[in-house]
Short mmCIF file of C-alpha atoms and ligand atoms in Angstrom, two decimals:
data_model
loop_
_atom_site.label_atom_id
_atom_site.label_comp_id
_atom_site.label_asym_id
_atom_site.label_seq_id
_atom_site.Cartn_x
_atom_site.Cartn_y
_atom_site.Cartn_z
CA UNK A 1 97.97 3.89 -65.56
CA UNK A 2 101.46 3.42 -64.87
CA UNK A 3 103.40 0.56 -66.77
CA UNK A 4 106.52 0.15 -64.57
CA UNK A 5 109.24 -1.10 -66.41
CA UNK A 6 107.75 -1.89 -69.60
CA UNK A 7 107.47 0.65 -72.31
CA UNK A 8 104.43 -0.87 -74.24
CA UNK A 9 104.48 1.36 -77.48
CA UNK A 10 108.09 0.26 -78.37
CA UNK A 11 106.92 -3.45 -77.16
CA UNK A 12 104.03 -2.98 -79.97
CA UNK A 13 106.64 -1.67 -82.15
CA UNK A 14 108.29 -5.16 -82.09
CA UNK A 15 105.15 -6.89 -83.22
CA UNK A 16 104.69 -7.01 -86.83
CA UNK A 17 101.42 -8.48 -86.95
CA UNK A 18 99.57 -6.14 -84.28
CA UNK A 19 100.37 -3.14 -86.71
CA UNK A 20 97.62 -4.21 -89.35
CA UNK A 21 93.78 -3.50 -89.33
CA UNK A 22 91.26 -6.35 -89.52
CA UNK A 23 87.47 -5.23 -90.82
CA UNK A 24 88.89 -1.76 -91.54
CA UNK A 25 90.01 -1.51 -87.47
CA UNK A 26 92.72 -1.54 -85.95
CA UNK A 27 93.87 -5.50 -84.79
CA UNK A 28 93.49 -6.35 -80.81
CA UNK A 29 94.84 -9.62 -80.11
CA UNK A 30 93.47 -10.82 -76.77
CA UNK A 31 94.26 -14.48 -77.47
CA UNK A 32 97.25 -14.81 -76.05
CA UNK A 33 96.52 -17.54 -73.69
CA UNK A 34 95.94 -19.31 -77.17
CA UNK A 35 98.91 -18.56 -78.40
CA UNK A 36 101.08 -15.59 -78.04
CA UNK A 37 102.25 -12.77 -81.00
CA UNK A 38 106.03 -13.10 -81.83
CA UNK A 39 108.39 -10.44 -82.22
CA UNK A 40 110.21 -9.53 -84.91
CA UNK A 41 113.56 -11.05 -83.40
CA UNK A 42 111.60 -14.30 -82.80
CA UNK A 43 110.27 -13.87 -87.01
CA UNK A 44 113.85 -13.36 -88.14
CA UNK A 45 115.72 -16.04 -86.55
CA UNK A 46 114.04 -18.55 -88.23
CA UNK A 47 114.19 -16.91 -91.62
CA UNK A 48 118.56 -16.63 -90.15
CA UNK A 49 118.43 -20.66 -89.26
CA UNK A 50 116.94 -21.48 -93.22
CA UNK A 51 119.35 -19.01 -94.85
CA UNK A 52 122.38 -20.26 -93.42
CA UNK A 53 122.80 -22.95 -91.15
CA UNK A 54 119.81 -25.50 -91.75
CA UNK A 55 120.38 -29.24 -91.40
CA UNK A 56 119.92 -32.18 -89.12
CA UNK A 57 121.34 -31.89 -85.92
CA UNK A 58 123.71 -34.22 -83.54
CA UNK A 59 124.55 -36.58 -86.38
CA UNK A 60 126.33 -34.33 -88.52
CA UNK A 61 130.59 -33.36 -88.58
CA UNK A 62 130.13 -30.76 -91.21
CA UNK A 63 130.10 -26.94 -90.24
CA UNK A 64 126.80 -26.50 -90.55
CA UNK A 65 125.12 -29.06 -88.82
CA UNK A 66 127.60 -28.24 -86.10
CA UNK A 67 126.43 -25.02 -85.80
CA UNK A 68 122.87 -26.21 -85.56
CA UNK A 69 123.74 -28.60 -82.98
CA UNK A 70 125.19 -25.86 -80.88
CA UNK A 71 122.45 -23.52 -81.59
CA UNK A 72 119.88 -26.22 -80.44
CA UNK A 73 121.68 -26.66 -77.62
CA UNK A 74 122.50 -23.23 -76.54
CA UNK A 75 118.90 -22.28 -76.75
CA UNK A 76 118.01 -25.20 -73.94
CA UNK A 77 120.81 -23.65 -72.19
CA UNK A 78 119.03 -20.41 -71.92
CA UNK A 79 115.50 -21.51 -70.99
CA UNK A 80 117.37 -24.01 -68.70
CA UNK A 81 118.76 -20.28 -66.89
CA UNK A 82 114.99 -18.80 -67.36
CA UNK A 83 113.50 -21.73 -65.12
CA UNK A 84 116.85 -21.77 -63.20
CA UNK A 85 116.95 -25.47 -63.78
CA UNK A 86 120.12 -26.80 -62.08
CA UNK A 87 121.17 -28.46 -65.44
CA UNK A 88 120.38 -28.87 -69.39
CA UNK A 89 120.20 -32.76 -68.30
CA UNK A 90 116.86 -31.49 -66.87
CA UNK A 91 115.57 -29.60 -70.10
CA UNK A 92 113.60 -32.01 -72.45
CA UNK A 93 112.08 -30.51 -75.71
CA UNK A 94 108.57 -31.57 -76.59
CA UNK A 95 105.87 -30.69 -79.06
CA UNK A 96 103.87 -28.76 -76.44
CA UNK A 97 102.48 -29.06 -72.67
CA UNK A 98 99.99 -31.49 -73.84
CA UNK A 99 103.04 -34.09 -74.71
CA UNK A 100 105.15 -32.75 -71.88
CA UNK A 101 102.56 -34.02 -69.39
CA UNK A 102 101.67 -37.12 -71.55
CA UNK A 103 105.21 -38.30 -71.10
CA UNK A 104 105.68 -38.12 -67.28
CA UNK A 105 102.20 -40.04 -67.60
CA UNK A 106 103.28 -42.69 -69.81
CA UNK A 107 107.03 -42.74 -68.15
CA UNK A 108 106.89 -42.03 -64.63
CA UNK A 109 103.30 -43.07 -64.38
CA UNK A 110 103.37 -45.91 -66.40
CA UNK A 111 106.42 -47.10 -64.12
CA UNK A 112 105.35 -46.01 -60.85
CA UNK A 113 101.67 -45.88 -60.20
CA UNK A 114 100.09 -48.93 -59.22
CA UNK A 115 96.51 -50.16 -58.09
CA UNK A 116 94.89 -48.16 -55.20
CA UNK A 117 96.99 -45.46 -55.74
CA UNK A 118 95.66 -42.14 -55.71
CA UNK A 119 96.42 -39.15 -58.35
CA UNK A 120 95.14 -35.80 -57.45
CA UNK A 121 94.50 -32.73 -59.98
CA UNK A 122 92.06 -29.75 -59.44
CA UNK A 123 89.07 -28.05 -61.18
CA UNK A 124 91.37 -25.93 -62.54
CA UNK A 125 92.93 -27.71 -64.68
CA UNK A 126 93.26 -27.64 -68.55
CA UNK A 127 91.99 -31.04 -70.39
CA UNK A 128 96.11 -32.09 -71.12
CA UNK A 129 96.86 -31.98 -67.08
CA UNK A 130 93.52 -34.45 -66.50
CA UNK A 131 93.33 -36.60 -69.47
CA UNK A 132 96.44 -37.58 -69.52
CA UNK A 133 96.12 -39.06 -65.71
CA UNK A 134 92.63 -40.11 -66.06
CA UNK A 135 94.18 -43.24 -68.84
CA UNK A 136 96.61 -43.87 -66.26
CA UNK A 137 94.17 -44.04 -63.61
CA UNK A 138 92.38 -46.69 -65.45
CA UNK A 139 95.00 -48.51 -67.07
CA UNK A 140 96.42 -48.83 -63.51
CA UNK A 141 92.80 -48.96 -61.35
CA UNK A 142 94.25 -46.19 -59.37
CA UNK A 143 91.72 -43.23 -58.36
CA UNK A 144 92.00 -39.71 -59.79
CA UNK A 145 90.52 -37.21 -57.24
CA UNK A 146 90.12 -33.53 -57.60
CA UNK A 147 90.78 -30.16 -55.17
CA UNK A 148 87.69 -28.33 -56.08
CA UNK A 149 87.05 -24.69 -56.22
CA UNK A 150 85.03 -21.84 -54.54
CA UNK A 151 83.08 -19.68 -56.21
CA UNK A 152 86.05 -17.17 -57.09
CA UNK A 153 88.00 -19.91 -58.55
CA UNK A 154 90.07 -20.33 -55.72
CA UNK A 155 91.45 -23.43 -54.08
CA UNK A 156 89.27 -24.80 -51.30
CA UNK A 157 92.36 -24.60 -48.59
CA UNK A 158 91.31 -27.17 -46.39
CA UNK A 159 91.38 -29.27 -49.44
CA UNK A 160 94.65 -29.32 -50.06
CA UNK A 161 95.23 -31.68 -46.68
CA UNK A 162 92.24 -33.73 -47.16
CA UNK A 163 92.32 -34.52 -50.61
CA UNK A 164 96.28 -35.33 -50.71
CA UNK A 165 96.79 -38.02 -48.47
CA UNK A 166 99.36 -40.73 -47.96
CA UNK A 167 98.19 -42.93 -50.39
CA UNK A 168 98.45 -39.76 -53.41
CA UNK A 169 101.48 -40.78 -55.33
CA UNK A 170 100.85 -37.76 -57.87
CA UNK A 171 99.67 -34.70 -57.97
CA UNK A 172 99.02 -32.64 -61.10
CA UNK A 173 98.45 -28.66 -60.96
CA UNK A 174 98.60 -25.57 -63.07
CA UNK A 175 100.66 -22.87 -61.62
CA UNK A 176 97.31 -20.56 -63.06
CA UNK A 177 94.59 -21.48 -65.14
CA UNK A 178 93.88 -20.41 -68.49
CA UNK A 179 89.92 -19.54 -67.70
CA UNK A 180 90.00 -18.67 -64.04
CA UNK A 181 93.20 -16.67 -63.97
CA UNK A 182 93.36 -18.35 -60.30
CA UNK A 183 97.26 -18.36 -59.58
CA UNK A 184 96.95 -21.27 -57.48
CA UNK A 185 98.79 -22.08 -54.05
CA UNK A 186 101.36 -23.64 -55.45
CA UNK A 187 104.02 -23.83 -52.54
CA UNK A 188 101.95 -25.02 -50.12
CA UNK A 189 100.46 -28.07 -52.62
CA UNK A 190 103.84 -28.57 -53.56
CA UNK A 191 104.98 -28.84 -49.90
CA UNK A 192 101.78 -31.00 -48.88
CA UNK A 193 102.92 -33.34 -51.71
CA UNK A 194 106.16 -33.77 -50.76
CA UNK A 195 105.16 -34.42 -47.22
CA UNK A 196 103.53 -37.63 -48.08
CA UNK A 197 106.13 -38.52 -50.68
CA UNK A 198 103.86 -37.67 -53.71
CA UNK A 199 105.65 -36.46 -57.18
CA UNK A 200 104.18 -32.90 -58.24
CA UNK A 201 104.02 -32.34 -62.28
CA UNK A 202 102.91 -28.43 -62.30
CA UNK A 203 101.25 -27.20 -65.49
CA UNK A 204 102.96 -24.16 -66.62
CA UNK A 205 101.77 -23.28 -69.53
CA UNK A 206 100.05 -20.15 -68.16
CA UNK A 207 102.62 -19.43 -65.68
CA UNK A 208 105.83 -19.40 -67.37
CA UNK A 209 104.96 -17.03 -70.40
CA UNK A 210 103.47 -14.06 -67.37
CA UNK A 211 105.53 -14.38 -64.32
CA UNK A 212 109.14 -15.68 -62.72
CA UNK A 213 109.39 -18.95 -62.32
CA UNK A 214 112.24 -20.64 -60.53
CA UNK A 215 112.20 -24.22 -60.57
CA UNK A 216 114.77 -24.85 -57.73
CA UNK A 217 112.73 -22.48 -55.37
CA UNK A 218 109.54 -24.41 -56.57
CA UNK A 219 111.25 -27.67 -55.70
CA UNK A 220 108.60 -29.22 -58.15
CA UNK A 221 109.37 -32.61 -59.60
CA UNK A 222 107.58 -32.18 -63.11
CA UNK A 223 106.93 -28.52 -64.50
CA UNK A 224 105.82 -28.53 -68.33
CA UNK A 225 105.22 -25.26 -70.71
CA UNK A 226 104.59 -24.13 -74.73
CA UNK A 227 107.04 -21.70 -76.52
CA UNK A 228 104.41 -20.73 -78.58
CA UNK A 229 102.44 -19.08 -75.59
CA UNK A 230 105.58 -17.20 -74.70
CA UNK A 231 106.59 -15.09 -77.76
CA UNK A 232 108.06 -18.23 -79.03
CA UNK A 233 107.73 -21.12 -82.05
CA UNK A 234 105.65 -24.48 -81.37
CA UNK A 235 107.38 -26.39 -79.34
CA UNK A 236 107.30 -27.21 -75.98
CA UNK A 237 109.20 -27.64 -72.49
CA UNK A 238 109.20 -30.50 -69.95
CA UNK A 239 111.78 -30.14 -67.11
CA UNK A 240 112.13 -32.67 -64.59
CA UNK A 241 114.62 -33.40 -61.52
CA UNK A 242 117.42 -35.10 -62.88
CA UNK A 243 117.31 -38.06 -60.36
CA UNK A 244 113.55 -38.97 -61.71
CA UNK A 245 113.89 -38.54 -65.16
CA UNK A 246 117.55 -41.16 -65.13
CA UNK A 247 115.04 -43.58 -63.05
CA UNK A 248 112.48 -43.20 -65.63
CA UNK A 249 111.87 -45.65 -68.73
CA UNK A 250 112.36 -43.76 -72.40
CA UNK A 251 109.01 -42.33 -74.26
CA UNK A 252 108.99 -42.73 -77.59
CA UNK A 253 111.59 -45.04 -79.03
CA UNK A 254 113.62 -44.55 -82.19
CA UNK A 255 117.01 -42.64 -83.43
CA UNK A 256 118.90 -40.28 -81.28
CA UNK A 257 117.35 -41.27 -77.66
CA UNK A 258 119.62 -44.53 -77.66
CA UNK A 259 123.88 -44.84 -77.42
CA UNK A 260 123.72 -48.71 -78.40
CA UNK A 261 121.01 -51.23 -80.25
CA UNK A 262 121.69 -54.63 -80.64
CA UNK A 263 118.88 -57.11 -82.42
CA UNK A 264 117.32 -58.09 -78.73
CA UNK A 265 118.22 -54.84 -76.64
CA UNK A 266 119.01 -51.32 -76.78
CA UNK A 267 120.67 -49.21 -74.83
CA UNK A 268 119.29 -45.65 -73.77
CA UNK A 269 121.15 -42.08 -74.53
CA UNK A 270 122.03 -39.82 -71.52
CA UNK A 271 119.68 -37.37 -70.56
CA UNK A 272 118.12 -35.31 -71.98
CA UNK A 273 118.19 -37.10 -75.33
CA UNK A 274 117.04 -40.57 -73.53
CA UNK A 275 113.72 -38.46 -73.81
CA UNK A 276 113.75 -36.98 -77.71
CA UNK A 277 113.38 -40.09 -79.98
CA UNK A 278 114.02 -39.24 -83.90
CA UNK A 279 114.84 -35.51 -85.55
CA UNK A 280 113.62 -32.91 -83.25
CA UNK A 281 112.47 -29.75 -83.67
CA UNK A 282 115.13 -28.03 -85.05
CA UNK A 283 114.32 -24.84 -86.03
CA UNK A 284 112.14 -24.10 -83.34
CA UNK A 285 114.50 -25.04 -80.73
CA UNK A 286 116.52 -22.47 -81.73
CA UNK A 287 114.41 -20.12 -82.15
CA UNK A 288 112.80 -21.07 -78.58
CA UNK A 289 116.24 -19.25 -77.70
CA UNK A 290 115.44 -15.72 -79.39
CA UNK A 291 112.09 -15.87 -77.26
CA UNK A 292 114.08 -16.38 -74.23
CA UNK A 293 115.94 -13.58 -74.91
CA UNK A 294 113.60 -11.11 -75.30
CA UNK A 295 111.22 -12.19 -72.55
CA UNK A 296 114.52 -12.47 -70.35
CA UNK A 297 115.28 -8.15 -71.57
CA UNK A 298 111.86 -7.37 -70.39
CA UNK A 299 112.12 -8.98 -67.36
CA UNK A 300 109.83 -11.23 -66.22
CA UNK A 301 108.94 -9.18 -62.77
CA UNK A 302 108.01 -6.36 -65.00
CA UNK A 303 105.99 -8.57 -67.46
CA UNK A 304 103.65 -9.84 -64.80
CA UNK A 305 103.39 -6.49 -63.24
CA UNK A 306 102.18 -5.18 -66.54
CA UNK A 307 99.42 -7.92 -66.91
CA UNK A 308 98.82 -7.43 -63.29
CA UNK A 309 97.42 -3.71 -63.70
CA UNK A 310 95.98 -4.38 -66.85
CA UNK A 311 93.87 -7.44 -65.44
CA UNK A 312 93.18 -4.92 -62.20
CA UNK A 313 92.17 -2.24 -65.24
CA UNK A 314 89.61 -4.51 -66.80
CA UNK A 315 88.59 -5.95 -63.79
CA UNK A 316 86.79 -2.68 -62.59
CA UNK A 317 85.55 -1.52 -66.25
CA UNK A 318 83.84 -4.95 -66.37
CA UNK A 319 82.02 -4.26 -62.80
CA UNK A 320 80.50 -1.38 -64.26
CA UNK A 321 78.95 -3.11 -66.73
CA UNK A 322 75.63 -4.79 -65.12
CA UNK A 323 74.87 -8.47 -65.65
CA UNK A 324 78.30 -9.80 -66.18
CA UNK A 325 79.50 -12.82 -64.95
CA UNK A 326 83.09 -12.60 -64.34
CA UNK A 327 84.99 -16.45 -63.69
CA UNK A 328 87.43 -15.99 -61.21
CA UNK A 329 88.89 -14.28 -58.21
CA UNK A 330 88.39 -10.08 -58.55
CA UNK A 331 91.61 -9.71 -56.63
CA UNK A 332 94.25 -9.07 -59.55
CA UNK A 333 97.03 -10.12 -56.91
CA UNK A 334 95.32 -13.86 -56.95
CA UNK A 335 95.09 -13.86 -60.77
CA UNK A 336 97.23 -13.60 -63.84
CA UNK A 337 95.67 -11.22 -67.36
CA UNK A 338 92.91 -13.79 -68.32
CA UNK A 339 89.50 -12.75 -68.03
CA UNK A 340 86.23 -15.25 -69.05
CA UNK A 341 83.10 -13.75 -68.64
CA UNK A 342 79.52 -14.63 -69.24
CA UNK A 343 76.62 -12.54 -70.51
CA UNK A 344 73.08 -13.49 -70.31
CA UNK A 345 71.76 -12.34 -73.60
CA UNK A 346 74.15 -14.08 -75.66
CA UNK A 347 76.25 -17.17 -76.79
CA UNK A 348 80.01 -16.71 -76.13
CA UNK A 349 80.17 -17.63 -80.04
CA UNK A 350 78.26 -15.00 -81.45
CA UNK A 351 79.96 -12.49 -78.84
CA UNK A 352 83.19 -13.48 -80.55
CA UNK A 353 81.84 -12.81 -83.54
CA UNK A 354 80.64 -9.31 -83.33
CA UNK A 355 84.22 -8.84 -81.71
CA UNK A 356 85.52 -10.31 -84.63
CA UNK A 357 84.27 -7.32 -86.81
CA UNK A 358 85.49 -4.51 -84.76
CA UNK A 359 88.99 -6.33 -84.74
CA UNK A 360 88.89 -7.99 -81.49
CA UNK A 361 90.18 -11.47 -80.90
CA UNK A 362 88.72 -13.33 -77.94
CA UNK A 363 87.86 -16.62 -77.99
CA UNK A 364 84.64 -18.62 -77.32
CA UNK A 365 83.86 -22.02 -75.94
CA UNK A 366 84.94 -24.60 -72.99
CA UNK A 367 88.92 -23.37 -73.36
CA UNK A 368 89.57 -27.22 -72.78
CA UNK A 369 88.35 -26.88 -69.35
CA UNK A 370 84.74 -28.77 -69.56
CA UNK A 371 84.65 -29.62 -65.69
CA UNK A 372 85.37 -26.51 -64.37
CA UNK A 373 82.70 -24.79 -66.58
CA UNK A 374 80.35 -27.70 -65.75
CA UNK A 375 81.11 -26.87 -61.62
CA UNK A 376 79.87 -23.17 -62.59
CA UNK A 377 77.02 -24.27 -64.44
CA UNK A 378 78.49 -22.44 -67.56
CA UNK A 379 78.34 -24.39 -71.13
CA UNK A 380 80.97 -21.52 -72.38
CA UNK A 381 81.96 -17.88 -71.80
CA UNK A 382 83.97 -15.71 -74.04
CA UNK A 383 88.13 -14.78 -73.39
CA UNK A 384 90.09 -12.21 -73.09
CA UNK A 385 93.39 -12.74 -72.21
CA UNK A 386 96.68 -9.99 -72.20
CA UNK A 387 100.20 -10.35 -72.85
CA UNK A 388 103.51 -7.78 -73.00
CA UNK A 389 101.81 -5.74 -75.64
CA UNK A 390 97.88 -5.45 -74.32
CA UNK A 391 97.36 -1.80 -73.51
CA UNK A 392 94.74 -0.09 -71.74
CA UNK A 393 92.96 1.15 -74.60
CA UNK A 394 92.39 -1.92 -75.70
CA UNK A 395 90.55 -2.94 -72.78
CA UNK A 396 88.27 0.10 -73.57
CA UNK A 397 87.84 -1.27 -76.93
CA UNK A 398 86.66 -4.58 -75.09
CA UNK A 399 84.42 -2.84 -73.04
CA UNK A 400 82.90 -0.87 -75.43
CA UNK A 401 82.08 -3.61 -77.64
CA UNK A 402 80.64 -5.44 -75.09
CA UNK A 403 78.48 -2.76 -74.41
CA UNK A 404 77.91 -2.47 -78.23
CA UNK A 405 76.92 -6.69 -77.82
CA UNK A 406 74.78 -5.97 -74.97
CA UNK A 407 72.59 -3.36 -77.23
CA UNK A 408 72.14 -5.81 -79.99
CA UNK A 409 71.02 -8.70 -78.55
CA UNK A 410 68.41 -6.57 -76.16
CA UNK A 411 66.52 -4.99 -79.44
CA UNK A 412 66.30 -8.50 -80.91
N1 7TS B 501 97.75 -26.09 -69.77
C1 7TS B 501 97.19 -24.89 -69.75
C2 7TS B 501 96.98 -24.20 -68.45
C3 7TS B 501 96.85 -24.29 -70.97
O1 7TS B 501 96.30 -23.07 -70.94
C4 7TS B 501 97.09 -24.97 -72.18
C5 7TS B 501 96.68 -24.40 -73.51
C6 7TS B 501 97.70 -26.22 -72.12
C7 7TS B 501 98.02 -26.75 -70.90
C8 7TS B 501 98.03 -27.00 -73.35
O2 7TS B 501 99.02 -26.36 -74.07
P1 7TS B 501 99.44 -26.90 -75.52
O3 7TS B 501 100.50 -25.96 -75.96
O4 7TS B 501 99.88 -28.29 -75.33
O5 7TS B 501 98.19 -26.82 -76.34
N2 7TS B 501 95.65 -23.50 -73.43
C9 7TS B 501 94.91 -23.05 -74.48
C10 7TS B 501 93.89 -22.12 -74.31
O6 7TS B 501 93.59 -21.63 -73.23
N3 7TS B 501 93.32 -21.88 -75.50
O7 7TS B 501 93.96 -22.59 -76.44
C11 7TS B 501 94.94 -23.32 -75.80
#
């Protein structure tokens, strides 16, 4: 298999914690649509920001907390180039996705959606890009509706025109799901929205870590993502068009997202700080930036053209094994390196399990989509998903195990 671009041994190199064994065998992380591995760069700047330049940051005119400051703010910089975001105005830190989303809900929503209006989100999604709009739906007695999905997982096309119409205000969609792998049509939802003057918040939690992502070319409104799924710390991303996000109210209310408060009014900090009430995230801002870094030396071309022939690799090893239910399109091109699958002898937890012991981790359950597993008629299925430092072998190791699963559960 050819690996163009990436040289995956000195990747693994960088890893510390894929180098140990786990039952006596060697560790295979398939999680990483959990939560990525971090590199050893990524390890050591935080131990760097405790050593030598910790303390609060904005607030403080000594040397260190300058140095923080400019840290923290360098490493928005640099995910603000990643995205291609046109400024660091448009770069707000957050805890995660889940929060990201939550805010242009409570924000944007909160400020803009009104009675009869309609919000649209797909099958797709993850439970933080349908909760979220489902309070505001009822809060506001607007309708959430849904583009459903075919049997691959794919976008019913002729849903995207029927199901956003003029009176869709929103619409909410992951740039690739996290059970599916579907990497959805994005530009044309994105252009269908704008054509009847709806506000598109993309999901990119799944996108961002495993392929480029511009967000000028997009021309998305709203595109949220997690460090920790990209080689990074927990924290998360939520960049918005600058013009929105000044129109918008504040989130959460408190210290550093306000230039002025007076006993019967306040008045709200420029952006982005207008949107990160209280003491952020400091260290894992800046560490945010030594994830950036090495995801931007890899390149992220090369990154999803790894995944891409890995996911094409255990796509046909899984069609030789008979009886498995595979979610999701079996074209690699339409799908990013997450594979769900279903087998009928067994429960996707006690699959996990036996992987467990020969060192695998996948994961088992609902992944936090419930309605797209419901559409399929599936209560769970078992994960694997792949990142920068997945290798072939490993996919063997899946297969074989499965196989090993398979041989169990018949003789019982
Ligand atoms: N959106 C998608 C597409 C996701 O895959 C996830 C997390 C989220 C949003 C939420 O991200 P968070 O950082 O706020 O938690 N997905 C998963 C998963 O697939 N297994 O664990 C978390």
């Amino acid at each position: 298999m050819t690996q163009p671009g990436l040289n995956i041994s000195a990747i693994r190199e960088d890893f510390p914690i894929l180098q140990q064994t786990v039952h006596g065998k060697p560790l295979v992380y398939l999680d990483s649509a959990a939560t990525s591995q971090k590199p050893e760069t990524v390890i050591r700047a935080f131990d760097t920001y405790y050593r030598t330049i910790n303390a609060n940051i904005h607030r403080g005119v000594y040397t260190l907390a300058e140095e923080a400051t400019a840290q923290y703010e360098g490493a928005r910089k640099k995910i603000q180039k990643f995205i291609n975001a046109k400024s660091f105005r448009e770069m707000i830190y957050t805890r995660n996705t889940t929060e990201a989303l939550n805010l242009v809900a409570q924000t944007w929503g909160r400020a803009n959606i009104r009675a009869g209006d309609e919000i649209v989100s797909t099958l797709l999604e993850h439970h933080s890009n349908i909760v979220p709009w489902q309070m505001l739906a009822q809060e506001k007695g607007a309708t959430l509706n849904f583009i459903e999905v075919d049997a691959q997982g794919q976008l019913l096309p002729e849903q995207i025109a029927s199901v956003i119409t003029a009176r869709t205000k929103l619409v909410a969609i992951t740039m690739m799901s996290n059970v599916a792998g579907t990497i959805t049509p994005i530009d044309a939802i994105i252009a269908r929205a704008h054509a009847v003057g709806a506000v598109v918040v993309v999901d990119g939690a799944q996108s961002v870590p495993h392929m480029p992502v511009d967000v000028q070319a997009l021309d998305c409104d709203f595109l949220a993502f997690s460090g920790h799924k990209m080689l990074g710390p927990f924290i998360g991303v939520l960049y918005g068009k600058r013009a929105l996000l000044e129109a918008m109210p504040p989130f959460l209310g408190g210290g550093d997202m306000i230039r002025e408060v007076h006993r019967d009014h306040s008045k709200w900090n420029e952006l982005p700080w207008k949107f990160e009430a209280g003491t952020p995230s400091v260290a894992e801002g800046i560490v945010m930036g030594a994830a950036i870094d090495y995801l931007s030396g890899l390149g992220m071309a090369n990154v999803r053209a790894h995944e891409r022939e890995l996911v094409a690799y255990a796509l046909e090893k899984f069609a030789a094994v008979d009886g498995v239910r595979i979610v999701g399109p079996l074209d690699p091109d339409a799908r990013g390196g997450v594979i769900a699958f279903e087998i009928p002898e067994a429960h996707p937890h006690d699959i996990a399990q036996i992987f467990d012991r020969e060192g695998i981790c996948v994961r088992a359950g609902h992944h936090c989509a419930m309605p797209l597993h419901e559409h399929y008629g599936l209560a769970a299925t078992t994960r694997a998903s792949f990142y920068i430092y997945n290798t072939p072998d490993e996919v063997d190791r899946l297969i074989a195990t499965l196989k090993k699963v398979r041989e169990i559960f018949k003789t019982q």
